[in-house]
XYZ file of C-alpha atoms in Angstrom:
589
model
C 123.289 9.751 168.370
C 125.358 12.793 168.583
C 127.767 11.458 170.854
C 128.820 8.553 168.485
C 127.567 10.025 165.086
C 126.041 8.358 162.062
C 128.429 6.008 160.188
C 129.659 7.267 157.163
C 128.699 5.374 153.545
C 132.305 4.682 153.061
C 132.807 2.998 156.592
C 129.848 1.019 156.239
C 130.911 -0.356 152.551
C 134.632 -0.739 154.107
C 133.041 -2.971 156.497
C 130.853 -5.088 154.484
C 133.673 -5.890 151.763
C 136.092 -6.750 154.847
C 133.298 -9.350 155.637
C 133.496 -10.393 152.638
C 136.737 -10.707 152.191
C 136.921 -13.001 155.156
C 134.134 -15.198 154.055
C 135.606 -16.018 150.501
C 139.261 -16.314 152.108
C 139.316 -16.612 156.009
C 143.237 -16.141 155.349
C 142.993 -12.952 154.152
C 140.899 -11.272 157.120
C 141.663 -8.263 158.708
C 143.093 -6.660 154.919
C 142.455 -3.499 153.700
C 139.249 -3.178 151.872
C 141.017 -0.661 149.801
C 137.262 1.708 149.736
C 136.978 4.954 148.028
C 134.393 6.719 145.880
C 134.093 6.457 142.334
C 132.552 8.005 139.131
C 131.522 4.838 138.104
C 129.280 3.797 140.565
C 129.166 4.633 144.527
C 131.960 3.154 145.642
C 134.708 1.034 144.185
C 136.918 -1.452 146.292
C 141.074 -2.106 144.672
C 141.465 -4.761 147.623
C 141.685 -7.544 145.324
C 144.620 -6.354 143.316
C 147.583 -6.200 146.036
C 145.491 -9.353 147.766
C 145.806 -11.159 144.677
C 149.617 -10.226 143.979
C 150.782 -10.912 147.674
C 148.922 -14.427 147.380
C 149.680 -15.704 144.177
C 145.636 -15.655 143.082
C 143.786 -13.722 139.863
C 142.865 -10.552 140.999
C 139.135 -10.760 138.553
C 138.577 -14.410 140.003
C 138.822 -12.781 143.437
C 137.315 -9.547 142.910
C 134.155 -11.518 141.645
C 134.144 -13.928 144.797
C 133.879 -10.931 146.535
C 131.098 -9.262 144.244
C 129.395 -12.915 144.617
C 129.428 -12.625 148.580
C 128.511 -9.271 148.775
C 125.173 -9.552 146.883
C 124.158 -12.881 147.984
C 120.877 -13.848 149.270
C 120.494 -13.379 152.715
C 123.892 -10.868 152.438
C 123.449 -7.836 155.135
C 125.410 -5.623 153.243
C 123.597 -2.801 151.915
C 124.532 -3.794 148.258
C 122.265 -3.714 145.394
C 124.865 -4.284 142.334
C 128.713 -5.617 143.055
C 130.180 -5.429 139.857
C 134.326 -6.651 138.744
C 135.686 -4.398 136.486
C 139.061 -3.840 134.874
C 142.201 -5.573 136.093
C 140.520 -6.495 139.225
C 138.119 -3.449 140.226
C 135.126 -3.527 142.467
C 132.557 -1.276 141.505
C 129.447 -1.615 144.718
C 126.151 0.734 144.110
C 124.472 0.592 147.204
C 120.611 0.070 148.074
C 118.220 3.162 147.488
C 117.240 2.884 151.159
C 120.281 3.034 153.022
C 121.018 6.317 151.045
C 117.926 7.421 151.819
C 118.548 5.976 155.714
C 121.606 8.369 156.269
C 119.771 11.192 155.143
C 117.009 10.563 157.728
C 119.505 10.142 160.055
C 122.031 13.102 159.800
C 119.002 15.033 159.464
C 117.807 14.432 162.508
C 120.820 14.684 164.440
C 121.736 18.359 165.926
C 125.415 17.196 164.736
C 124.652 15.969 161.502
C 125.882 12.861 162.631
C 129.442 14.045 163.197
C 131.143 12.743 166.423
C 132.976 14.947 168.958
C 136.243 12.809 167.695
C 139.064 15.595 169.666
C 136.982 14.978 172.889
C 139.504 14.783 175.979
C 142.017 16.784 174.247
C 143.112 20.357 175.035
C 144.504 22.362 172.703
C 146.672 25.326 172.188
C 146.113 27.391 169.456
C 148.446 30.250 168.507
C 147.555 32.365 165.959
C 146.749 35.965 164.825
C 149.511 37.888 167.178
C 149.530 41.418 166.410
C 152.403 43.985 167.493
C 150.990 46.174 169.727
C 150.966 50.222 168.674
C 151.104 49.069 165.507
C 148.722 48.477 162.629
C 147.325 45.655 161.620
C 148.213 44.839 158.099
C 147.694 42.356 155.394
C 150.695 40.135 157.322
C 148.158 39.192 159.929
C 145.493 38.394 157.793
C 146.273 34.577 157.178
C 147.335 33.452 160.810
C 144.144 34.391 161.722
C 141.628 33.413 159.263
C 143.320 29.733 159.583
C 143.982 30.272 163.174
C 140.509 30.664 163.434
C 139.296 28.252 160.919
C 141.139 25.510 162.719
C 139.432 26.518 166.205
C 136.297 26.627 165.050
C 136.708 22.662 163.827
C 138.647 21.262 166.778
C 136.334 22.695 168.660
C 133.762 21.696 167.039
C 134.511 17.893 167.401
C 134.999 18.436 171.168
C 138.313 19.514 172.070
C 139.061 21.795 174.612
C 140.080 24.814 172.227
C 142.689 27.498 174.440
C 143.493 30.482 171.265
C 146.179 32.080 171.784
C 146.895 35.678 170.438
C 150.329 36.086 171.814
C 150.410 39.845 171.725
C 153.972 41.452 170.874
C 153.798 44.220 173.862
C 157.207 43.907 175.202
C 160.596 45.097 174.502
C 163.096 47.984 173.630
C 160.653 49.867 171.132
C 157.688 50.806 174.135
C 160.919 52.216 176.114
C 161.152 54.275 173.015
C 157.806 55.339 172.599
C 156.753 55.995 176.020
C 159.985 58.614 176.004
C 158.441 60.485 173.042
C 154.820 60.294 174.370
C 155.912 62.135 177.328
C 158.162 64.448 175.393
C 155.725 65.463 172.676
C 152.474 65.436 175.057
C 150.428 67.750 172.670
C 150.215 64.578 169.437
C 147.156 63.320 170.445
C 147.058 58.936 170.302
C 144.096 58.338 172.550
C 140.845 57.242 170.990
C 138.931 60.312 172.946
C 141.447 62.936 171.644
C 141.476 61.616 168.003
C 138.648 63.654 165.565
C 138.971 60.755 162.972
C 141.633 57.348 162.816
C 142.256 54.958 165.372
C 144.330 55.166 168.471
C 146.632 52.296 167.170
C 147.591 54.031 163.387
C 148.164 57.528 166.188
C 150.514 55.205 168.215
C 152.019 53.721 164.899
C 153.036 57.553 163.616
C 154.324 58.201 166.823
C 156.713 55.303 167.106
C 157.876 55.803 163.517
C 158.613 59.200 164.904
C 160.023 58.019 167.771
C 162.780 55.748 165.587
C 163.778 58.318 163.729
C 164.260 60.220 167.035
C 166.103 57.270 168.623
C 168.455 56.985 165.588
C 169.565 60.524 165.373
C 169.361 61.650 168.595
C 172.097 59.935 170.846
C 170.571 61.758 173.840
C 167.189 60.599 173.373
C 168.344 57.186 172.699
C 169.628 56.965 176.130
C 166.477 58.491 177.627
C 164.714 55.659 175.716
C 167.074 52.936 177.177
C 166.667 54.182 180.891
C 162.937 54.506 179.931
C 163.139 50.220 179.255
C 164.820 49.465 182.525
C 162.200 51.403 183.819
C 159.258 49.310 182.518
C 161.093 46.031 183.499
C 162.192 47.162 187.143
C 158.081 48.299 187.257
C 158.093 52.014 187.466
C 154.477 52.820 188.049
C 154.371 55.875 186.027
C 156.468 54.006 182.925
C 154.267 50.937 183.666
C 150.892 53.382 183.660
C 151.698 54.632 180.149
C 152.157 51.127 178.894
C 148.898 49.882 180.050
C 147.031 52.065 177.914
C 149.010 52.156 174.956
C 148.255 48.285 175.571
C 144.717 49.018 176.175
C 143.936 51.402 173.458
C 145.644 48.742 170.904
C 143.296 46.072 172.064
C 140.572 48.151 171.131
C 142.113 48.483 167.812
C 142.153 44.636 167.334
C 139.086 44.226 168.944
C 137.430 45.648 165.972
C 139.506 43.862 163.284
C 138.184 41.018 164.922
C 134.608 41.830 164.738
C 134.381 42.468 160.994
C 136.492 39.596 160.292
C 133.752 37.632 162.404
C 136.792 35.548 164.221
C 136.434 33.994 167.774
C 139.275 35.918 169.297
C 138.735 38.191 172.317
C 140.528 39.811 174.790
C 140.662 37.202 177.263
C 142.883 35.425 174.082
C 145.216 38.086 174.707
C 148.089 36.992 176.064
C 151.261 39.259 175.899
C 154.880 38.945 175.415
C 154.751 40.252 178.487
C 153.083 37.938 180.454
C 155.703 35.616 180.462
C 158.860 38.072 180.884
C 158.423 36.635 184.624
C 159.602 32.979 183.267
C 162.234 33.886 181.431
C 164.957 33.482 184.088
C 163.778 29.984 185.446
C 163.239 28.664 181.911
C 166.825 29.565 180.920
C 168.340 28.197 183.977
C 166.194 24.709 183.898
C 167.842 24.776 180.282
C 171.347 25.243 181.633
C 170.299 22.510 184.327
C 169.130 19.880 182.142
C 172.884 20.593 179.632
C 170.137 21.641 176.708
C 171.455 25.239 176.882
C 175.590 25.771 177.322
C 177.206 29.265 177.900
C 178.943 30.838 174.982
C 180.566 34.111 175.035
C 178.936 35.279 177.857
C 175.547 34.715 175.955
C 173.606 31.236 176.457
C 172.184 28.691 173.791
C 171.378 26.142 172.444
C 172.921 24.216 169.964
C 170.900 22.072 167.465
C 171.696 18.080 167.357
C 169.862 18.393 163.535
C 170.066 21.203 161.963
C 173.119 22.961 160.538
C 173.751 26.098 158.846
C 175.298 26.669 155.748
C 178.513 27.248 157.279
C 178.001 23.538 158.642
C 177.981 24.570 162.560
C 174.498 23.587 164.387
C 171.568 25.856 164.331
C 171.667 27.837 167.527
C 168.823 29.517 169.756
C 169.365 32.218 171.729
C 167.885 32.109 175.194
C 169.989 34.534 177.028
C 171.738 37.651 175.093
C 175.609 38.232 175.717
C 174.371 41.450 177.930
C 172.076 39.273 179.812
C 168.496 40.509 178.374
C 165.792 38.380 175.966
C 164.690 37.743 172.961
C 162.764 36.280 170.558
C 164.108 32.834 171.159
C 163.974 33.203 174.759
C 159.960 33.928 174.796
C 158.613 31.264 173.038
C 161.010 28.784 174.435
C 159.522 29.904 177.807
C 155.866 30.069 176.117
C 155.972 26.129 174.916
C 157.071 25.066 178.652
C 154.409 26.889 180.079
C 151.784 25.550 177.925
C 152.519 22.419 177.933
C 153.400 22.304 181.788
C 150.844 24.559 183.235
C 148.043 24.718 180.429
C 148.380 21.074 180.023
C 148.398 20.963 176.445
C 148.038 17.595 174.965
C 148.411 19.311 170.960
C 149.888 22.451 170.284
C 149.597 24.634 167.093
C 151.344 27.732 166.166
C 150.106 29.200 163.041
C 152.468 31.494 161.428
C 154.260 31.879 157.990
C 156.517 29.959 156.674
C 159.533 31.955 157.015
C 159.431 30.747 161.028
C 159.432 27.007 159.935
C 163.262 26.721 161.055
C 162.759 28.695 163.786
C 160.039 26.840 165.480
C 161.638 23.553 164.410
C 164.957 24.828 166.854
C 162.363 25.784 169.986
C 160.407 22.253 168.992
C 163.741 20.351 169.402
C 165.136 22.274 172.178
C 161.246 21.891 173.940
C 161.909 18.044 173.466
C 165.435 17.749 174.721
C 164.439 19.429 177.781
C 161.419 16.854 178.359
C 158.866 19.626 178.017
C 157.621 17.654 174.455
C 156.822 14.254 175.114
C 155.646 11.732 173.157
C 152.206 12.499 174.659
C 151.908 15.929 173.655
C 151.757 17.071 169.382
C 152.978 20.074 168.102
C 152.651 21.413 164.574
C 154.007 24.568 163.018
C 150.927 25.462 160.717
C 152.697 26.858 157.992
C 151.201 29.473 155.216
C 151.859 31.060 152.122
C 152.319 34.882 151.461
C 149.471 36.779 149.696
C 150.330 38.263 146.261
C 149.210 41.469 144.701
C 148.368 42.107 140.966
C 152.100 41.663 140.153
C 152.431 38.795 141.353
C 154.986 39.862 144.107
C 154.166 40.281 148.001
C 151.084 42.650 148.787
C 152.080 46.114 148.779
C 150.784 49.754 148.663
C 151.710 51.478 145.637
C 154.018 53.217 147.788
C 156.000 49.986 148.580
C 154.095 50.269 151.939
C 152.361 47.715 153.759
C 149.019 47.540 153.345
C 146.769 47.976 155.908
C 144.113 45.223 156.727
C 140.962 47.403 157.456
C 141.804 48.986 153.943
C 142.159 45.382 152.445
C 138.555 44.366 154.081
C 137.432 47.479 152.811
C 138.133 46.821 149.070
C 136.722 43.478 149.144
C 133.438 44.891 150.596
C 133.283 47.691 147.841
C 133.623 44.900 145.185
C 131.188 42.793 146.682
C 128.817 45.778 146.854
C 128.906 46.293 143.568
C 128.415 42.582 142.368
C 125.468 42.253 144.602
C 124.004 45.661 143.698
C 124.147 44.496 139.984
C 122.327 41.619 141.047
C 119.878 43.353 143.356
C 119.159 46.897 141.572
C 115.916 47.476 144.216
C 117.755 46.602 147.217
C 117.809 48.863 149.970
C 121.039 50.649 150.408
C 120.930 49.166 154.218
C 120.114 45.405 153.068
C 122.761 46.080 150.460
C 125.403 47.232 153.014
C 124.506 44.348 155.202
C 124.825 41.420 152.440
C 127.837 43.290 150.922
C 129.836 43.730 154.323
C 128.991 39.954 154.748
C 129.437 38.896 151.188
C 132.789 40.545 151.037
C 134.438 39.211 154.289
C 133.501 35.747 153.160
C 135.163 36.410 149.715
C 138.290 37.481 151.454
C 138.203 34.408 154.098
C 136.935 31.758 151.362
C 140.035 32.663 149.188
C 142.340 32.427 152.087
C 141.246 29.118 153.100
C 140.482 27.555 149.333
C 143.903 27.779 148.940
C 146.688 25.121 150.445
C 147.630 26.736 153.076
C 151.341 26.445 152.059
C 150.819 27.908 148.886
C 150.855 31.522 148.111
C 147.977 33.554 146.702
C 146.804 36.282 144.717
C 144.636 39.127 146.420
C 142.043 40.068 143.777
C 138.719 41.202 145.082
C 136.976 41.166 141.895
C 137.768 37.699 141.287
C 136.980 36.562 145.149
C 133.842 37.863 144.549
C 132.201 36.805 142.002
C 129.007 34.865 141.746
C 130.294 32.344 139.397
C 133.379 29.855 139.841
C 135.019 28.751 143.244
C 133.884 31.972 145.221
C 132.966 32.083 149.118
C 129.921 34.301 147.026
C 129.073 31.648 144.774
C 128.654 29.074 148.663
C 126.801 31.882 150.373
C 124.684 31.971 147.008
C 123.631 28.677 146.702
C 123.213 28.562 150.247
C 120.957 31.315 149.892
C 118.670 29.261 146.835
C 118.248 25.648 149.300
C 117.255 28.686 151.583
C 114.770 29.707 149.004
C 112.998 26.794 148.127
C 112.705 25.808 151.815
C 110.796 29.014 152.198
C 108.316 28.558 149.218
C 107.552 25.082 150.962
C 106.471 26.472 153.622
C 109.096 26.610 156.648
C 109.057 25.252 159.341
C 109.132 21.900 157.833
C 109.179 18.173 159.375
C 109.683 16.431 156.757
C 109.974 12.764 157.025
C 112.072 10.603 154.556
C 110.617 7.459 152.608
C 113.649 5.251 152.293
C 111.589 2.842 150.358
C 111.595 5.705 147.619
C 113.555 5.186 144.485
C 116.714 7.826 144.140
C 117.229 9.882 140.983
C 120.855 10.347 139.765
C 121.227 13.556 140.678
C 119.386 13.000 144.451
C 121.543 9.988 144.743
C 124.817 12.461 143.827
C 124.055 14.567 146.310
C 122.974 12.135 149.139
C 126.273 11.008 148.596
C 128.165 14.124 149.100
C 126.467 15.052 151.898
C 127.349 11.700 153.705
C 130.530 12.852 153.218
C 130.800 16.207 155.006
C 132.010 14.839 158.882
C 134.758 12.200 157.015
C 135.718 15.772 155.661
C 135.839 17.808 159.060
C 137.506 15.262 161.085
C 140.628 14.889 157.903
C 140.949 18.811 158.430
C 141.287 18.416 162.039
C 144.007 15.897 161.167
C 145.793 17.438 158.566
C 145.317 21.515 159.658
C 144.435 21.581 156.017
C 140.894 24.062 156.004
C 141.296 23.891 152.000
C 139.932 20.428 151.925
C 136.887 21.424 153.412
C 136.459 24.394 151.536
C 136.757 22.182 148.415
C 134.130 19.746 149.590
C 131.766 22.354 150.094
C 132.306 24.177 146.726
C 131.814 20.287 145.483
C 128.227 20.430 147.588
C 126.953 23.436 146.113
C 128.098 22.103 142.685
C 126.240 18.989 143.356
C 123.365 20.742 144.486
C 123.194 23.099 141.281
C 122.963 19.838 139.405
C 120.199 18.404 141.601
C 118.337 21.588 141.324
C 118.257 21.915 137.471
C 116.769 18.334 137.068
C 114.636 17.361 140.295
C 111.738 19.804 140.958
C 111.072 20.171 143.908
C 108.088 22.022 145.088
C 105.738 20.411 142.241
C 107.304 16.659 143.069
C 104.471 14.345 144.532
C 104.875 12.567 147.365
C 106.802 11.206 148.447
C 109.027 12.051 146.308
C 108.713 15.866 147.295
C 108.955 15.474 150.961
C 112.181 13.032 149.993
C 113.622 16.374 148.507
C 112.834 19.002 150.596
C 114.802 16.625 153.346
C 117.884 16.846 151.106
C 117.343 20.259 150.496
C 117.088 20.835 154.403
C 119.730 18.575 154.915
C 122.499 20.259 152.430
C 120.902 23.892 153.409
C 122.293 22.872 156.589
C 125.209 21.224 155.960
C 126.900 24.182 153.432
C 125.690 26.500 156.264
C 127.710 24.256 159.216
C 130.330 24.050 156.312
C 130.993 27.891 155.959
C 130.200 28.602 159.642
C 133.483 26.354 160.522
C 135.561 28.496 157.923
C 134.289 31.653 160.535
C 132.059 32.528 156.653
C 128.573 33.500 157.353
C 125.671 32.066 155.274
C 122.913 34.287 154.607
C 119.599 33.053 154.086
C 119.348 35.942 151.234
C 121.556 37.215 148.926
């Protein structure tokens, strides 16, 4: 079952009113059913309205042939009222028992009946991308909850995931701060020689100091230079020092990582660095191929498309006038690489959207050199910019940037409190525990409730609250199914009578549910995580309503064991839910 999944509601009623439609009018078959839900019964079908105008017919004549066919006797569709309404509407409530049917079988299924729909495909996801001996701030914090978001449900449906944290540990400004390092060698940076702080904010002081140096000192600016060519011809002592300054960063980002509860590790890492080797041949296959021309010394590459506003094309630069590289030349060599050695069939690069034109250039310029074919995707996954209280970029009350272990650490204080208010007796260790978990979800969940192209306001008071659209108010009601599962009596095997009747509510809910892998596999298509954090805020909505008017415990059978199923099934359903937005779901709260 797992490998094909269970068929959603909505395919199965797609199917049986394009039988019908073929019945009633062979002419018409293979049309669009025109399917969706609808508040006004389960389903409702429009397929007779743009039928009806392309063929010259009534659209309520037709929409009732087709209510006619769907419920007549001996029909196999799963229909128990087909009802015409309005202009030429469709209304279809289906049959207690297949409701009941998909809940049996997505229960029983280890996937909930989702198939692995991105099986066969590999790919590349870059995201997250810190500066090495620098800190990590409140810039990073988007690329890699939706980086991460959008690994965990590719993955998920079976693709070969490759994340990529493309580490910026190359260039001019480690010539600079290996100098001062060996100038100043009594400012500790290493994580052994630090009393309190990380290594990276050390390293971060020290090339701030290290700037200033290099700007007013012409002498140590040329120390610094030498100290580049140095790294890039290999000097083992240069080349020493940059390893750990490399190394102690990881460590730095290792632990962002952990509390943020993301998948990146350190075999993710992979460093400007890495493909400094490439940059020659890539250039010159450019040159080859007439994609990149020489211009005053420098080369690049002139955009067919895009202009700037002084009307000349859009130019990348993939070899500086004094013959060193850039920006432009690195990810033009990182795209060939992945697609021609890490045989990428989709790409992703998750940054904001200040890059868009940027990325558009090294897309086009990837294409014209017959690295992008039409076999291979690519998508810049664009975000918004997180807003402080003022509505204006994030910012310390200095004007600095804020620091993303400080950010996490507000959220986790306000979630602290909230949950201590709600748990007076707890523990200060349980508290810690839920709050540390509570909070990160808050912070995640508002991230990824948002469109992703949208900016958003950082408020950790709001984000975690128990009431409204909150990754608190998920992990809550996640935490009640949890509850009543336990008072029945877990572990349960529960077994579903579809002969049952369905209340309102159970029948809201069923629905929803049947709903969740139609959800995953449209974020997969569209790199749009809000949509499934909106379905799931939708679940536990649904479930609040189906918890306030169907008892549960009390029911009698089978009405009871009916419910607990549900109850198991949307326990773990929210749970898969918040688990592919990297939130945890505690079974207490």
């Amino acid at each position: 079952m797992s490998s094909v999944g269970v068929a959603p509601l909505l395919a199965t009623v797609a199917a049986a009113v394009s039988e019908a439609i073929e019945r009633v009018r062979p002419e018409l078959a293979g049309a669009d059913p025109v399917v969706r839900r609808s508040d006004r019964a389960d389903f409702q079908s429009n397929a007779a309205l743009p039928l009806a105008k392309k063929y010259g017919l009534k659209p309520g004549d037709l929409a009732g042939e087709l209510a006619e066919q769907l419920t007549a006797e001996g029909s196999t569709a799963p229909v128990a009222a087909a009802v015409p309404s309005g202009p030429g509407f469709l209304n279809i409530t289906l049959t207690d028992s297949v409701v009941w049917s998909r809940i049996a079988d997505r229960l029983a299924d280890p996937r909930l009946g989702i198939a692995e729909a991105a099986a066969g495909q590999r790919i590349v996801i870059d995201y997250s991308a810190p500066n090495v001996a620098k800190e990590m701030h409140v810039g990073h914090l988007r690329t890699t909850i939706i980086g991460d978001s959008l690994a965990r449900v590719l993955g998920f449906l079976g693709a070969d995931i490759v994340r990529a944290n493309h580490l910026g540990d190359w260039g001019t400004q480690f010539g600079m701060l290996i100098q001062y390092i060996d100038e100043h060698p009594d400012q500790p940076w290493r994580t052994d020689d630090l009393a309190d702080g990380s290594s990276v904010s050390a390293l971060d002081s020290l090339y701030k100091a290290a700037r200033a140096a290099f700007d007013a000192d012409p002498a140590f600016a040329d120390r610094s230079r030498a100290r580049v060519v140095a790294l890039q011809n290999g000097d083992e002592p240069t080349v020493a020092s940059w390893n750990e300054i490399v190394a102690e960063s990881e460590k730095a980002f290792g632990a962002i990582y952990d509390r943020l509860g993301v998948l990146l590790t350190p075999e993710d890492y992979t460093g400007e660095s890495f493909y400094n080797p490439l940059l020659a041949d890539t250039v010159t296959e450019l040159l080859d191929k007439g994609v990149a021309i020489h211009s005053d010394g420098a080369v690049v590459i002139a955009s067919d498309t895009v202009t700037g506003p002084d009307g000349d094309p859009a130019v990348l630069m993939a070899r500086k006038s004094d013959g060193g590289y850039g920006y432009d030349s690195t990810d033009l060599a990182t795209i060939r690489y992945r697609i021609t050695e890490l045989s990428a069939d989709r790409l992703l690069y998750v940054t904001d959207s200040r890059q868009a034109l940027h990325f558009q250039l090294v897309f086009e310029a990837a294409r014209r050199a017959g690295w992008l074919t039409d076999t291979v995707t690519v998508d810049h996954v664009a975000y918004g910019t997180i807003l402080g209280p003022d509505g204006k970029p994030f910012k310390t009350r200095a004007g600095g940037t804020v620091r993303l272990m400080d950010l996490l650490d507000d959220a986790v204080a306000a979630a602290r409190a909230v949950v201590a208010d709600k748990n007076p007796d707890l523990p200060a260790d349980q508290l810690d525990a839920i709050a540390e978990q509570a909070g990160i979800g808050a912070v995640k969940y508002a991230d990824l409730s948002t469109s992703r192209v949208k900016d958003y306001t950082f408020d950790p008071q709001r984000m975690t609250a128990f009431g409204g659209n909150t990754g608190v108010y998920l992990q809550y009601a996640h935490a009640r199914m949890c509850s009543i599962l336990r008072r029945a009596g877990e572990p349960l095997a529960v077994t579903v009578d579809t002969t049952a009747t369905i209340e309102p509510a159970e029948r809201a809910l069923a629905l929803t549910l049947d709903d969740y892998g139609t959800v995953v596999t449209d974020v997969a298509t569209t790199l749009e995580p809000h949509r499934l954090a909106g379905y799931l805020y939708e679940l536990a909505r649904a479930f609040t309503t189906f918890y306030d008017t169907c008892p549960v415990i009390g029911a009698p059978e089978p009405t009871r064991s009916n419910r607990l199923a549900v109850c198991q099934l949307a326990a773990r359903t929210l749970a898969h839910g918040l688990g592919l937005l990297g939130i945890a779901a505690p079974a207490r709260l």
